[in-house]
mmCIF file of C-alpha atoms in Angstrom:
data_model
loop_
_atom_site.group_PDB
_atom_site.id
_atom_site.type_symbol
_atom_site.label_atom_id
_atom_site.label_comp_id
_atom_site.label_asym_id
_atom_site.label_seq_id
_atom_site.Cartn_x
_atom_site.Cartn_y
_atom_site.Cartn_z
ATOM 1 C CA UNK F 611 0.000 0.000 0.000
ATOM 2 C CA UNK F 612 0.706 3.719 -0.967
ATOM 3 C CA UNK F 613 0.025 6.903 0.868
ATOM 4 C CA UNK F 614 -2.033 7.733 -2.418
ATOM 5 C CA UNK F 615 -3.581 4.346 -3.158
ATOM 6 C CA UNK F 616 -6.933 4.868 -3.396
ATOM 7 C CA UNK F 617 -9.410 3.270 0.098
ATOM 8 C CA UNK F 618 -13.033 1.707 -0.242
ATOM 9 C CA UNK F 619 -15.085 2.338 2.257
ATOM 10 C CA UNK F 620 -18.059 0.559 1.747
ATOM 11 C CA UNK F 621 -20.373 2.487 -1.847
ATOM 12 C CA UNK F 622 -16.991 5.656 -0.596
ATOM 13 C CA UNK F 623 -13.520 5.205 -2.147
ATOM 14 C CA UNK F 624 -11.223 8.196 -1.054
ATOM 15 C CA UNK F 625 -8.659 9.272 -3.174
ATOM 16 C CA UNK F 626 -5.671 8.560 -1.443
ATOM 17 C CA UNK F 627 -5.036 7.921 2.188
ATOM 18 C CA UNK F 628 -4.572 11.652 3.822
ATOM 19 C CA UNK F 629 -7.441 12.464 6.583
ATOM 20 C CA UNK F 630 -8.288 16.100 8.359
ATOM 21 C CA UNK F 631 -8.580 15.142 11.658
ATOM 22 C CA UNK F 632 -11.507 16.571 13.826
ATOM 23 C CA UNK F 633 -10.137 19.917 15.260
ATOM 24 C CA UNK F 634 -12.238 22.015 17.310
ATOM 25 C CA UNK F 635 -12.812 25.280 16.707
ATOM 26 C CA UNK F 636 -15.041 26.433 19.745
ATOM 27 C CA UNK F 637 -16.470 29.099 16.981
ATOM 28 C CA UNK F 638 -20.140 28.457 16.859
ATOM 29 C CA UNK F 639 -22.815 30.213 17.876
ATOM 30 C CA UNK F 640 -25.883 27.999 19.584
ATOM 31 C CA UNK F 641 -24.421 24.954 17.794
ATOM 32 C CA UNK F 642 -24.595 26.379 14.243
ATOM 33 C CA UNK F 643 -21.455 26.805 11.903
ATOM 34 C CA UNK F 644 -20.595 29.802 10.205
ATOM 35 C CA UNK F 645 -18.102 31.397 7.741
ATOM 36 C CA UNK F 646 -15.127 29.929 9.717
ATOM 37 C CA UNK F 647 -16.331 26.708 9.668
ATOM 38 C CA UNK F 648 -16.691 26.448 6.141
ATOM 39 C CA UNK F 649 -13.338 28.701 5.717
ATOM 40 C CA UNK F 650 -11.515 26.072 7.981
ATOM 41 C CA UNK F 651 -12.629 22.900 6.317
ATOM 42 C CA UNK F 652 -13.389 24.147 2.529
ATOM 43 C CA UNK F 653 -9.383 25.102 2.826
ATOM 44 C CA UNK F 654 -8.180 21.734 3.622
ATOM 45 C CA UNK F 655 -10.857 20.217 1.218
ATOM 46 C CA UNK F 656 -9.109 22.414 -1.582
ATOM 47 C CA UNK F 657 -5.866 22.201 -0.023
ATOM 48 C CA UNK F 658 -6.459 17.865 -1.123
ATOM 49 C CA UNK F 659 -7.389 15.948 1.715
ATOM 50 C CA UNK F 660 -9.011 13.009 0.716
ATOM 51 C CA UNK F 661 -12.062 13.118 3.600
ATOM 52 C CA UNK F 662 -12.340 16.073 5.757
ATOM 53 C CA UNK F 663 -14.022 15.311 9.445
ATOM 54 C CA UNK F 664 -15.252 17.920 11.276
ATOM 55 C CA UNK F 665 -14.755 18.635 14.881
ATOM 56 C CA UNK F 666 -16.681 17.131 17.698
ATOM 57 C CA UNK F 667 -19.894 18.167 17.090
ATOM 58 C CA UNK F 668 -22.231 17.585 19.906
ATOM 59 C CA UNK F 669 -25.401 15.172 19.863
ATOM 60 C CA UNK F 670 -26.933 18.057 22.651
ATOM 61 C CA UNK F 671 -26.884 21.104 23.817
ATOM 62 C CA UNK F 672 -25.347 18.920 27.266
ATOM 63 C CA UNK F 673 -23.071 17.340 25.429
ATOM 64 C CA UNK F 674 -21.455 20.229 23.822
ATOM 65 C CA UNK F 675 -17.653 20.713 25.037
ATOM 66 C CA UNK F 676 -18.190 24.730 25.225
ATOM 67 C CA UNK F 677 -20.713 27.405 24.507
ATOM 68 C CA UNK F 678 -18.304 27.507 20.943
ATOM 69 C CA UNK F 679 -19.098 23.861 19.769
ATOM 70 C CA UNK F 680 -20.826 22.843 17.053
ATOM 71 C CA UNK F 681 -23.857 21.033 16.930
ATOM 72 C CA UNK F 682 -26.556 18.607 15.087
ATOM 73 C CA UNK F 683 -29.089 18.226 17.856
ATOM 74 C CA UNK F 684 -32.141 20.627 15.800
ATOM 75 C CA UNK F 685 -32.967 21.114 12.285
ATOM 76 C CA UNK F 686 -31.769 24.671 12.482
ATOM 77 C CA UNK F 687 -27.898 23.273 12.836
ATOM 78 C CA UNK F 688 -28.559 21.121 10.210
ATOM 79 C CA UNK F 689 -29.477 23.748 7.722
ATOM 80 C CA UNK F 690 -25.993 25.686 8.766
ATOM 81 C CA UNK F 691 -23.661 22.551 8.045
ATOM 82 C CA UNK F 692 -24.943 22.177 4.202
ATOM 83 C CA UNK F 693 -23.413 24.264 2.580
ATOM 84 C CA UNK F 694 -20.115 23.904 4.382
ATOM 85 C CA UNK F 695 -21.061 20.293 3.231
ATOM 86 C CA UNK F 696 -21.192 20.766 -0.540
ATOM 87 C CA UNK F 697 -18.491 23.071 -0.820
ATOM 88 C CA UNK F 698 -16.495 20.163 0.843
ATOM 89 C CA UNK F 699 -17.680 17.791 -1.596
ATOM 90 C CA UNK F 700 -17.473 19.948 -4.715
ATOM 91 C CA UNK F 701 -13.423 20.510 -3.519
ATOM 92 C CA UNK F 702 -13.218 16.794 -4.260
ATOM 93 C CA UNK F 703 -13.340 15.597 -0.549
ATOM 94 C CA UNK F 704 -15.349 13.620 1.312
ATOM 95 C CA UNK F 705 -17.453 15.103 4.035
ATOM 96 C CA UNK F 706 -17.697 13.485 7.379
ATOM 97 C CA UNK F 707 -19.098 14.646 10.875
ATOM 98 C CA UNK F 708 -17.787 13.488 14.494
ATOM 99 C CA UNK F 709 -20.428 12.859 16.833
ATOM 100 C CA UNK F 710 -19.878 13.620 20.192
ATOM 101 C CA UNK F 711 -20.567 13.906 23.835
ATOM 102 C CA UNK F 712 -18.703 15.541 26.187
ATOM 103 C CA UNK F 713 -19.945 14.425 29.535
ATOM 104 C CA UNK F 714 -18.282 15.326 32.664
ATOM 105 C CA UNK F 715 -15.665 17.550 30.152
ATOM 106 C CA UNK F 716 -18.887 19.556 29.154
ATOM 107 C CA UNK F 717 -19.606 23.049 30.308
ATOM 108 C CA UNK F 718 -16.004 24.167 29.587
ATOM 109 C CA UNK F 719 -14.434 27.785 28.787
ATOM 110 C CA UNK F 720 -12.908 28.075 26.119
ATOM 111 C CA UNK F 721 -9.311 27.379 25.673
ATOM 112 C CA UNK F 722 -8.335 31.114 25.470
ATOM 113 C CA UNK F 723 -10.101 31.760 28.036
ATOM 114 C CA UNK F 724 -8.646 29.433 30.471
ATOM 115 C CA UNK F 725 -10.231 26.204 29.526
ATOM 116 C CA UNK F 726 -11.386 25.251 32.639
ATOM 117 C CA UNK F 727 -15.378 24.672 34.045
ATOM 118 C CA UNK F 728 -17.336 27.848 33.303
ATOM 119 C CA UNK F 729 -18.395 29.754 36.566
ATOM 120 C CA UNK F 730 -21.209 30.573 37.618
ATOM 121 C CA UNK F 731 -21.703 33.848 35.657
ATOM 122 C CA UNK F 732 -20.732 32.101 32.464
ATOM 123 C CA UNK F 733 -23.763 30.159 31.975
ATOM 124 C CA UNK F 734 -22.474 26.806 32.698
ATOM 125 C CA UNK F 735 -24.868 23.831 32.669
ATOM 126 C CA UNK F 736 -25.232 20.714 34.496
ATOM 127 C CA UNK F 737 -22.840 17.791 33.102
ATOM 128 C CA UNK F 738 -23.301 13.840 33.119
ATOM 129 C CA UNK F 739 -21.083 11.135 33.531
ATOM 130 C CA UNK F 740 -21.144 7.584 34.461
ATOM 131 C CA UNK F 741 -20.443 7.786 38.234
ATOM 132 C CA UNK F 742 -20.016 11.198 40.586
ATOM 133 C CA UNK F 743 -16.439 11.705 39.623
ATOM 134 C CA UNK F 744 -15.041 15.317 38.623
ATOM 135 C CA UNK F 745 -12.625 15.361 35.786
ATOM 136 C CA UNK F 746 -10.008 17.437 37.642
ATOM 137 C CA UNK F 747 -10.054 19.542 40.954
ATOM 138 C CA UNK F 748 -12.300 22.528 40.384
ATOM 139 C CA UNK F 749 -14.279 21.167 37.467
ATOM 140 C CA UNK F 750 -18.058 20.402 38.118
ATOM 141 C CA UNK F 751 -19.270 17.181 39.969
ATOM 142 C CA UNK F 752 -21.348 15.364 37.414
ATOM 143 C CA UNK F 753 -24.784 13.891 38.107
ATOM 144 C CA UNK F 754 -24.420 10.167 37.713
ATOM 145 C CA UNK F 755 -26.838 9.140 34.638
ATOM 146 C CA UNK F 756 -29.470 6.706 35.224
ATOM 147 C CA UNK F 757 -30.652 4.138 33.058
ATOM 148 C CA UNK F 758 -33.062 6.577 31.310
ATOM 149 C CA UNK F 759 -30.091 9.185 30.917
ATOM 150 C CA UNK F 760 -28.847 6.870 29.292
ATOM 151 C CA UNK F 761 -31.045 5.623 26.733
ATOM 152 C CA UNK F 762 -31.861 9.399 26.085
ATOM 153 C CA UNK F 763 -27.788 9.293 24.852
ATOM 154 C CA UNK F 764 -28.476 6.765 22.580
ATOM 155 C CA UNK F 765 -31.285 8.005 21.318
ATOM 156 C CA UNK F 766 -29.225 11.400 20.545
ATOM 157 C CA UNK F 767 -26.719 10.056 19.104
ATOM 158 C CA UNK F 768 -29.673 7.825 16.892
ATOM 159 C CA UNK F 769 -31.009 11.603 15.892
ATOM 160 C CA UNK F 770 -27.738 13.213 15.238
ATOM 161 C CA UNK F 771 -26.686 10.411 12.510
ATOM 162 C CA UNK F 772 -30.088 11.050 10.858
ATOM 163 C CA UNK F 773 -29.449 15.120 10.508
ATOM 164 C CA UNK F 774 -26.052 13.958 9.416
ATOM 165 C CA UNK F 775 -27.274 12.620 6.707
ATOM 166 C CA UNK F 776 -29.835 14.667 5.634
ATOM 167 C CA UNK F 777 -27.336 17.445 5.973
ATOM 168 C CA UNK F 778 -25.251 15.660 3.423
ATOM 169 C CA UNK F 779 -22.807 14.522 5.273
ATOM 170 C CA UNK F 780 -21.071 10.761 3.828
ATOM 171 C CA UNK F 781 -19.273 9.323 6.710
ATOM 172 C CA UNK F 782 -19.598 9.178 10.764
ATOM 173 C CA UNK F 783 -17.360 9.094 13.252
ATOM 174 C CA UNK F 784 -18.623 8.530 16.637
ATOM 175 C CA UNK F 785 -15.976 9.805 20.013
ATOM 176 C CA UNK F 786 -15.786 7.465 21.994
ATOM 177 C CA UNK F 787 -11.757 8.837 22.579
ATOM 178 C CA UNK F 788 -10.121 11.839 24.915
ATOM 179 C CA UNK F 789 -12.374 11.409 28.367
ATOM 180 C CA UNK F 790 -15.621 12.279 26.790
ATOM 181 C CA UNK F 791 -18.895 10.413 27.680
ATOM 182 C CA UNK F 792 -18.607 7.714 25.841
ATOM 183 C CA UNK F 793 -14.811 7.155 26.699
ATOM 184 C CA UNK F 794 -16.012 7.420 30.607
ATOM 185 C CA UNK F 795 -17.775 4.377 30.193
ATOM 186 C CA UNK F 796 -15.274 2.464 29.004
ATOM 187 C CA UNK F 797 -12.351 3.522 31.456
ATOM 188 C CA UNK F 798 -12.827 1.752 34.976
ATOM 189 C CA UNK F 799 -11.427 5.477 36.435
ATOM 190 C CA UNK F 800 -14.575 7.378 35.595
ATOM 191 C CA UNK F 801 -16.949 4.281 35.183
ATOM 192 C CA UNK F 802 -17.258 2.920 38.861
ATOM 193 C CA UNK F 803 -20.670 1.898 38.389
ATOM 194 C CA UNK F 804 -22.442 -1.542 39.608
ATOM 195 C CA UNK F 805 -25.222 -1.934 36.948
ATOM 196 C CA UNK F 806 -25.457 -3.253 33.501
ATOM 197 C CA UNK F 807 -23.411 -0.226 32.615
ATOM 198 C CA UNK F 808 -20.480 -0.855 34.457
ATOM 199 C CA UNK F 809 -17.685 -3.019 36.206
ATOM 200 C CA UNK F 810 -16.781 -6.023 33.591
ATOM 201 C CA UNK F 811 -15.655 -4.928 30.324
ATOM 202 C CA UNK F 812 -18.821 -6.208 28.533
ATOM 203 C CA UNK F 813 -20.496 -4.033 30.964
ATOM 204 C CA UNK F 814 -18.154 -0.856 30.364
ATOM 205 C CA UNK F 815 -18.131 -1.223 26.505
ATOM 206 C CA UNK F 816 -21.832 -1.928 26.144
ATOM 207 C CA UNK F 817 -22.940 1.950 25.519
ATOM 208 C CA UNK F 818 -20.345 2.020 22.952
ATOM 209 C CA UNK F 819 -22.006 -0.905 21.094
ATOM 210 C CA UNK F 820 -25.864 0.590 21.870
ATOM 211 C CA UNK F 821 -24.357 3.537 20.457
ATOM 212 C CA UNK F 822 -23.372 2.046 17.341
ATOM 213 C CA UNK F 823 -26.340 -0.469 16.882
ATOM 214 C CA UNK F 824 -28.678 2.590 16.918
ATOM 215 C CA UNK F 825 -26.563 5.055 14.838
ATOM 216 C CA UNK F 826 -26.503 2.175 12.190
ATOM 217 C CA UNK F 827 -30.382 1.989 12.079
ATOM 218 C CA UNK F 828 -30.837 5.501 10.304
ATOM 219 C CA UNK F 829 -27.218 5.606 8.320
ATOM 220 C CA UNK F 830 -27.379 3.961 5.088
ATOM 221 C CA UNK F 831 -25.684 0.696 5.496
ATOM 222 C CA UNK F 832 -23.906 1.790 2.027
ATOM 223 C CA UNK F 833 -22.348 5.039 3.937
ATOM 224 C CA UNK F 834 -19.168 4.041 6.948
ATOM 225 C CA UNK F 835 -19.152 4.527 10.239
ATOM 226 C CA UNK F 836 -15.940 4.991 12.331
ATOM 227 C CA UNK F 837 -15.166 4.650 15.834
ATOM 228 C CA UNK F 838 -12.299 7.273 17.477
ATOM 229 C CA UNK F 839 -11.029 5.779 20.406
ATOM 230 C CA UNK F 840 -8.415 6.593 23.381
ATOM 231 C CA UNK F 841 -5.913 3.732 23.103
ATOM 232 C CA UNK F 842 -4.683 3.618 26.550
ATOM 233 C CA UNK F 843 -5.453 5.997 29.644
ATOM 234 C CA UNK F 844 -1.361 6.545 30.056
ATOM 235 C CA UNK F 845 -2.799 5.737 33.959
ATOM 236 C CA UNK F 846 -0.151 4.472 36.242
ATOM 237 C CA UNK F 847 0.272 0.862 36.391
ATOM 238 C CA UNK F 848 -1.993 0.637 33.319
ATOM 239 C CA UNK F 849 -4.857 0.738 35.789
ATOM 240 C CA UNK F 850 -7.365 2.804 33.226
ATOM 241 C CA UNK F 851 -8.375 1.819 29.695
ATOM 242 C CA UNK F 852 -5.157 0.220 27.842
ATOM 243 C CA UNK F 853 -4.379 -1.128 24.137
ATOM 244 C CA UNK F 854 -5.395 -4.763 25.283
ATOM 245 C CA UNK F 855 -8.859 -3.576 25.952
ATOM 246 C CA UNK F 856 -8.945 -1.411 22.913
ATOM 247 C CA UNK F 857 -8.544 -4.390 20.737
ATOM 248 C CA UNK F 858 -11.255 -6.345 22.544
ATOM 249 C CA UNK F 859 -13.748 -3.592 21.762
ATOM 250 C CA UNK F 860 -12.558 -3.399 17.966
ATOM 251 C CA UNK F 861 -13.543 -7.087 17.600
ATOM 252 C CA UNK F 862 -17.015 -6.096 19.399
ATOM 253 C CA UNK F 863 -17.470 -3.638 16.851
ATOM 254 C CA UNK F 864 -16.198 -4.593 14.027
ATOM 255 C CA UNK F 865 -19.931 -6.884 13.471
ATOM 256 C CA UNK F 866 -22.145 -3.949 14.751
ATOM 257 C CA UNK F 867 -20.736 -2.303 11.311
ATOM 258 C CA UNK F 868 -17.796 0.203 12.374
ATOM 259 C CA UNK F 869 -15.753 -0.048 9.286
ATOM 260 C CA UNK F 870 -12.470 1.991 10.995
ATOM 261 C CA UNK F 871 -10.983 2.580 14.039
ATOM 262 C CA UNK F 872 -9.206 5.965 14.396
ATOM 263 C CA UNK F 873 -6.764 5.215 16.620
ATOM 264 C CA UNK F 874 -5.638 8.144 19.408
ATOM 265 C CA UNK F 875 -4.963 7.707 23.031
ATOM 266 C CA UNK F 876 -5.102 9.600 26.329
ATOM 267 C CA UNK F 877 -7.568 13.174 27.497
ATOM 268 C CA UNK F 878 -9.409 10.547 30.882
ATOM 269 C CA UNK F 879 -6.677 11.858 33.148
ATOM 270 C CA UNK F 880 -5.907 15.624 33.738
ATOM 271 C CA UNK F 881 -2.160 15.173 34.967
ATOM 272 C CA UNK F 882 -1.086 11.776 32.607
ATOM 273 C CA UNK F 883 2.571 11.663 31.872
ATOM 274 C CA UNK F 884 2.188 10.789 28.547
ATOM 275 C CA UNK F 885 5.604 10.066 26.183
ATOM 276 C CA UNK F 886 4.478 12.277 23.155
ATOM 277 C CA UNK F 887 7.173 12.158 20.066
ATOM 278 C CA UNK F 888 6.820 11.768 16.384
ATOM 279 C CA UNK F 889 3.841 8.979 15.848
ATOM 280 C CA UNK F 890 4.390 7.466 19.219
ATOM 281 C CA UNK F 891 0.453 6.679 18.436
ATOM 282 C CA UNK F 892 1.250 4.709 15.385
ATOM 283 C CA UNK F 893 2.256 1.361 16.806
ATOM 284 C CA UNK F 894 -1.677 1.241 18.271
ATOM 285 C CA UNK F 895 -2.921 1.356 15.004
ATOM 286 C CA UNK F 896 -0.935 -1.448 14.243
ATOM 287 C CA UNK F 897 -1.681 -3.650 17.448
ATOM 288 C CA UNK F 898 -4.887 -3.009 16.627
ATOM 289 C CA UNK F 899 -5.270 -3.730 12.470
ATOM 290 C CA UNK F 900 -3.321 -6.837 13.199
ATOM 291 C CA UNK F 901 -5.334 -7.819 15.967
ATOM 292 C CA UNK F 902 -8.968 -7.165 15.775
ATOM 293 C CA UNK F 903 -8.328 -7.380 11.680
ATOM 294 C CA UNK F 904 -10.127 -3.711 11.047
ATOM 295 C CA UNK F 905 -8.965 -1.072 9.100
ATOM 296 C CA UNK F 906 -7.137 1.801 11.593
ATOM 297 C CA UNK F 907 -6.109 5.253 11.147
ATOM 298 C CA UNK F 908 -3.118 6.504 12.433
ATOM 299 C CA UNK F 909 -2.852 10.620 14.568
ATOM 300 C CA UNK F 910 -0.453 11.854 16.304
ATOM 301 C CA UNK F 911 2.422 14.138 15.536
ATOM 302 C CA UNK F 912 2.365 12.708 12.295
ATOM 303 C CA UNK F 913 4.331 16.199 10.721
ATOM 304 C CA UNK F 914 6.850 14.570 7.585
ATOM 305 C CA UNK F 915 5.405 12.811 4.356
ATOM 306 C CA UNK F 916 8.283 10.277 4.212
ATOM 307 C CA UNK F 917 6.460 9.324 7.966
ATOM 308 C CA UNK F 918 3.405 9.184 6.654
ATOM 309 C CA UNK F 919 3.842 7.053 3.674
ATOM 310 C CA UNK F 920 5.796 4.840 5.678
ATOM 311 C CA UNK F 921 2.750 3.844 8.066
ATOM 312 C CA UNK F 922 0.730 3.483 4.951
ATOM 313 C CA UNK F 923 3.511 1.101 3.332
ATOM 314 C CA UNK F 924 4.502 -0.613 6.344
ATOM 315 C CA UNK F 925 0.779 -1.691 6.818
ATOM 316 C CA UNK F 926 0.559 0.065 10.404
ATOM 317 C CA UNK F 927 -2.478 2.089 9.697
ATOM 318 C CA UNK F 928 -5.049 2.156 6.512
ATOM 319 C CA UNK F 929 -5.308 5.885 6.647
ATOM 320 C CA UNK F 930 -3.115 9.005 8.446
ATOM 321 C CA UNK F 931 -5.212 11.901 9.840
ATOM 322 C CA UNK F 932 -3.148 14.483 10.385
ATOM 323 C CA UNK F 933 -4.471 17.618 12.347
ATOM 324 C CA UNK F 934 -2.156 20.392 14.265
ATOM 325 C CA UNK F 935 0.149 19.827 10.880
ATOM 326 C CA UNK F 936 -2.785 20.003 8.720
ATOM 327 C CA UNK F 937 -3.215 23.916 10.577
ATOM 328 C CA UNK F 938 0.280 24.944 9.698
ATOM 329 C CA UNK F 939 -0.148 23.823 6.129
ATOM 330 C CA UNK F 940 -3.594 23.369 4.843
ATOM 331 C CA UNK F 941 -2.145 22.308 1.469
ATOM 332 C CA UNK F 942 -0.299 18.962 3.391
ATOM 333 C CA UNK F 943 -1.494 16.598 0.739
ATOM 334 C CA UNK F 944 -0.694 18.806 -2.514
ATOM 335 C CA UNK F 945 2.991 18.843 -0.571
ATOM 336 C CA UNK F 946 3.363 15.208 -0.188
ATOM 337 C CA UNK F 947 1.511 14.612 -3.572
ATOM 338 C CA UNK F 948 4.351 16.691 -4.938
ATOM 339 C CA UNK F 949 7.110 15.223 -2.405
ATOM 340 C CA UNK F 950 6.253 11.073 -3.336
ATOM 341 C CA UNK F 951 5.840 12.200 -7.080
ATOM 342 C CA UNK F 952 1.854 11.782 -7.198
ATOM 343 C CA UNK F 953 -0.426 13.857 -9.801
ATOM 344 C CA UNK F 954 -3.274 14.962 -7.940
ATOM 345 C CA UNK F 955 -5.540 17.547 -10.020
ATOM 346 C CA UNK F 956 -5.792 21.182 -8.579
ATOM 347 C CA UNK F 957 -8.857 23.345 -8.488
ATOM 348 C CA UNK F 958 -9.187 24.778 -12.074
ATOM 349 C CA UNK F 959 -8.831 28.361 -9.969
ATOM 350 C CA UNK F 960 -5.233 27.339 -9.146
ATOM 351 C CA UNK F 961 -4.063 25.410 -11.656
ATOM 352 C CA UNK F 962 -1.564 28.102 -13.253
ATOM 353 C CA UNK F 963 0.501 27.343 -10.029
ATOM 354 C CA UNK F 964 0.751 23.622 -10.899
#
């Protein structure tokens, strides 16, 4: 395999194998996109990226990160992401959306402004979780959902998908990665709960799979789904989530219909020592494509093309999503096009430059 081999994804084929990761912006305005938002991801669409995800967009106004996230939870939002969606698609990429709930990391400044749990005067709201455990000292104490709570998740997420696609958008990606809600469940840290929802690792992963089974009931089965996830917890000891666990949920959903897992790691714990270098992600991917036998995606410092073709040739990782990189140079894939000696066509509008 190439780094500009073409990948079927179920009725999809992208044109090579260079993803935008989900960024977020914390831009919007009462979960609707605007002119940055189709700025930001139009650029990378012309700038070659095969599919183009957008950041976490929330399934609820409770599951947003921030007052600044994006959203699919009314018809309103859904109206605001079309256009960003065919301008996408018209650029020659795919469109995708990343669903999302932020649970007990909801109700958040934003990162410029400190980042932290909004006080009292900045219209924070109550957040969820799976068991009465703060994120960090000073961040809110999360009401424990109950079974209902929980169902009503599902049934968001069920909603979402279905103004995904009727805002145009061709693949999902669920986040189920980072220490949001979905990512509580599965980590014993945050999940210390003694019902069907927690304690044994059927128990932990079985929102993620509810998730799943209902988002595939309204998305075409010819349209994929993908699953982010946090490969490890970095916890001491490897007490938290960890790789061997993350390849025991890709073989649970691997049936239920998620066609790729986007590999990332870390975001349950506020203080994890975490050895960051070039791709130190990458060999996750790989434990896990060899393993569960699903197509990954590799993230994660991922900056050179030489790197990047290498995980693609090397059969580490199906895909490479590349994200802070793909913010200092929104033109990454017309680079390494250029760099492994690949034609790819240019917008008519630039093509005196080519």
């Amino acid at each position: 395999m190439n780094l500009f081999d073409p990948l079927a994804q179920r009725s999809l084929a992208l044109r090579h194998r260079l993803v935008i990761s989900p960024m977020c912006q914390y831009s919007a305005t009462d979960g609707l996109p605007d002119n940055w938002h189709l700025v930001h991801l139009g650029s990378r669409a012309v700038g070659g990226a095969a599919l183009v995800i957008t950041e976490a967009t929330a399934v609820s106004a409770q599951g947003r990160i921030s007052h600044g996230d994006t959203g699919l939870w009314n018809d309103a939002q859904v109206e605001a992401w079309k256009p960003i969606v065919r301008f996408v698609q018209s650029s020659g990429a795919i469109a995708g959306v990343q669903l999302a709930h932020a649970g007990r990391k909801s109700s958040a400044q934003l990162p410029w402004e400190g980042g932290g749990s909004l006080a009292a005067d900045q219209a924070p709201w109550t957040t969820v979780a799976p068991s009465v455990i703060p994120f960090d000292a000073g961040w809110h104490t999360p009401q424990a959902l109950d079974e209902a709570g929980i169902q009503q998740v599902v049934a968001d997420f069920r909603a979402s998908a279905r103004r995904a696609l009727a805002a145009g958008f061709q693949l999902i990606e669920l986040h189920a990665a980072h220490g949001y809600l979905l990512h509580q469940f599965l980590s014993p840290l945050s999940n210390q709960r003694t019902d069907p929802y927690g304690g044994s690792f059927d128990n932990r992963t079985r929102i993620v799979r509810e998730v799943i089974s209902a988002v595939r009931e309204v998305w075409p089965a010819e349209l994929p789904l993908w699953l982010r996830i946090s490969a490890t917890d970095w916890a001491e000891n490897d007490a938290g989530w960890n790789i061997e666990q993350s390849v025991q949920l890709a073989q649970q959903v691997k049936p239920l219909g998620v066609d790729l897992i986007d590999v990332s790691s870390g975001g349950m714990l506020a203080h994890a020592k975490i050895p960051v270098g070039p791709g130190y992600q990458v060999p996750f991917a790989a434990r896990i494509r060899r393993e569960a036998d699903i197509a990954t995606g590799a993230v994660g410092m991922i900056t050179e093309v030489e790197q990047a073709q290498a995980i693609i040739a090397n059969g580490e990782a199906d895909v490479v999503l590349t994200a802070r990189e793909s913010l200092r140079d929104p033109y990454f894939a017309r680079r390494a096009a250029k760099t492994l000696d690949v034609k790819i066509t240019p917008p008519v509008q630039y093509g005196r430059a080519w």
